[in-house]
Amino acid sequence: APRVFSGIQPTGGLTLGNYLGAMKRFVDMQDSGVETLYCMVDMHAITMPQDPDNLRRATRELAAGYLASGLDPKKSILFNQSQVPEHAQLGWIFNCVARMGWLNRMTQFKDKAGKNRENASAGLFTYPSLMAADILVYHATHVPVGEDQKQHIELTRDIAAKFNHDYGVDFFPITEPVIEGAATRVMSLRDGSKKMSKSDPSDASRINLTDDADTIALKIRKAKTDPDALPSEVEGLEGRLEARNLVNIYAALDDSTPEAVLKEVGGKVFSEFKPMLSELAVAKLSPISGEMARLMEDTAEIDKILGEGAAKARKIASPILDKAYDIVGFVRS
Ligand code: TYM
């Protein structure tokens, strides 16, 4: 049976990229009737230095973001990774399956470690083994993510295939990444060749899920564009990175496609299109940030949801981990 798993790092500051590339699509999948598990990957977060109080707050805020976007703990299993120890347990086995050479090729490691690789945590290097465990400890078949996670899902497939091959079993499924929709790679508002990211030093480069209406409008008004009118067909966006990005954002927010959006707005200049985009963004995002703030007033309720989600997640993960232990040859008594 199909099973969906995905995760987001609670490192503070959810962006429009996280929302359109991931969270909004988590909700779509939840409502399509398949079994869905969505995780706050706090153990991945500490691969980079985190202040403990900030990590706690960011984990609860991410949970609030999930709930405010429309994830329903009655329909989806929502939990934080560290409350399900089976992830780390299977992650260790996968550290022994993954090859140094595979991990060495990961672009996220190269980006995050920067120039000073000697000083990066070992956890940052083996991050993808734990990510593979997140997915495979549930035998998840589909993983909705943004484009930037594609390489990690390919590694997950390689790990599953090598485990199956080395132990002569057909145990772990070969998971499919689900990278769909108009906003699989939302770009910076200041530079259409860079990904929108919570770690960009310029706050004007991104829209945060917690930005108020005026801030959203201001950031869109100041977003980099070109002087030309919008084309009426997508081919006309060729080489116009910033224009393409704003059209993609509009389409994703509106559950539409770039083609359909351009049919409507082709011929408009940015001074006409930007206010339309602001209005749409505020209409879609304000209810979410309002609800997030409301939910954050009762963190005990959030913690309760995460605890209950973790218990449900463990029910699925535990027998799969037991089987993996048996396959590997660990004595269980
Ligand atoms: P993270 O926390 O960096 O991002 C969470 C999700 O948001 C997507 N995303 C974007 N999508 C479109 N445009 C953008 N500008 C943009 N920025 C971020 C990401 O692609 C991701 O889907 N390694 C993962 C977390 C993880 C995970 C997993 C995901 C850990 N275990 C298992 C799936 C399955 C990460 O760092 O995502």
Short mmCIF file of C-alpha atoms and ligand atoms in Angstrom, two decimals, residues 5-9 11 15 17-18 20-22 26 41 44 81 108 112 127 130-131 134-135 143-149 152-153 183-187 195-198, ligand 1:
data_model
loop_
_atom_site.label_atom_id
_atom_site.label_comp_id
_atom_site.label_asym_id
_atom_site.label_seq_id
_atom_site.Cartn_x
_atom_site.Cartn_y
_atom_site.Cartn_z
CA PHE A 5 6.47 10.35 4.61
CA SER A 6 8.11 13.76 4.67
CA GLY A 7 9.94 16.00 7.10
CA ILE A 8 11.03 19.56 7.68
CA GLN A 9 13.87 20.77 9.88
CA THR A 11 15.50 25.44 12.44
CA THR A 15 9.64 30.35 4.24
CA GLY A 17 9.56 27.96 -0.26
CA ASN A 18 8.91 25.46 2.57
CA LEU A 20 4.74 25.86 -1.41
CA GLY A 21 7.42 23.22 -1.99
CA ALA A 22 6.45 21.04 0.95
CA PHE A 26 1.62 17.56 2.42
CA VAL A 41 13.24 16.37 12.09
CA HIS A 44 18.61 16.56 11.69
CA GLN A 81 11.77 12.64 15.11
CA GLN A 108 23.65 19.92 0.67
CA LYS A 112 26.29 23.65 4.56
CA TYR A 127 22.72 13.31 7.56
CA LEU A 130 19.34 9.26 8.89
CA MET A 131 17.05 10.77 6.27
CA ASP A 134 13.25 8.40 8.40
CA ILE A 135 11.64 7.24 5.20
CA VAL A 143 8.09 11.43 -0.38
CA PRO A 144 6.83 14.91 -1.29
CA VAL A 145 9.75 17.36 -1.26
CA GLY A 146 11.13 20.39 -3.07
CA GLU A 147 13.66 20.00 -5.87
CA ASP A 148 16.63 20.54 -3.51
CA GLN A 149 15.96 17.22 -1.75
CA HIS A 152 18.85 12.79 -0.91
CA ILE A 153 15.91 10.71 -2.10
CA ALA A 183 6.80 25.75 -6.93
CA THR A 184 9.26 22.88 -6.57
CA ARG A 185 12.05 25.45 -6.40
CA VAL A 186 10.99 28.87 -5.12
CA MET A 187 13.76 31.38 -5.78
CA LYS A 195 16.99 29.37 -3.89
CA MET A 196 14.71 31.11 -1.38
CA SER A 197 16.20 30.04 1.93
CA LYS A 198 15.84 30.68 5.64
P1 TYM B 1 14.30 21.49 4.78
O1 TYM B 1 13.94 21.56 6.21
O2 TYM B 1 15.49 22.25 4.30
O3 TYM B 1 13.08 21.92 3.88
C1 TYM B 1 11.80 21.35 4.08
C2 TYM B 1 11.09 21.17 2.75
O4 TYM B 1 10.94 22.44 2.10
C3 TYM B 1 11.42 22.34 0.77
N1 TYM B 1 11.98 23.63 0.37
C4 TYM B 1 11.69 24.26 -0.78
N2 TYM B 1 10.84 23.94 -1.78
C5 TYM B 1 10.75 24.80 -2.82
N3 TYM B 1 11.45 25.96 -2.88
C6 TYM B 1 12.30 26.32 -1.89
N4 TYM B 1 12.98 27.48 -1.96
C7 TYM B 1 12.45 25.45 -0.78
N5 TYM B 1 13.18 25.50 0.37
C8 TYM B 1 12.89 24.38 1.05
C9 TYM B 1 12.48 21.25 0.83
O5 TYM B 1 12.73 20.70 -0.45
C10 TYM B 1 11.85 20.26 1.78
O6 TYM B 1 10.93 19.43 1.09
N6 TYM B 1 16.55 17.02 4.44
C11 TYM B 1 15.27 17.70 4.55
C12 TYM B 1 14.46 17.29 5.76
C13 TYM B 1 14.23 15.82 5.88
C14 TYM B 1 13.38 15.03 5.09
C15 TYM B 1 13.47 13.72 5.61
C16 TYM B 1 12.54 15.31 4.00
C17 TYM B 1 14.80 15.00 6.81
N7 TYM B 1 14.34 13.75 6.64
C18 TYM B 1 12.76 12.65 5.06
C19 TYM B 1 11.83 14.23 3.45
C20 TYM B 1 11.93 12.95 3.97
C21 TYM B 1 15.52 19.19 4.63
O7 TYM B 1 16.59 19.64 4.99
O8 TYM B 1 14.45 19.96 4.34
#
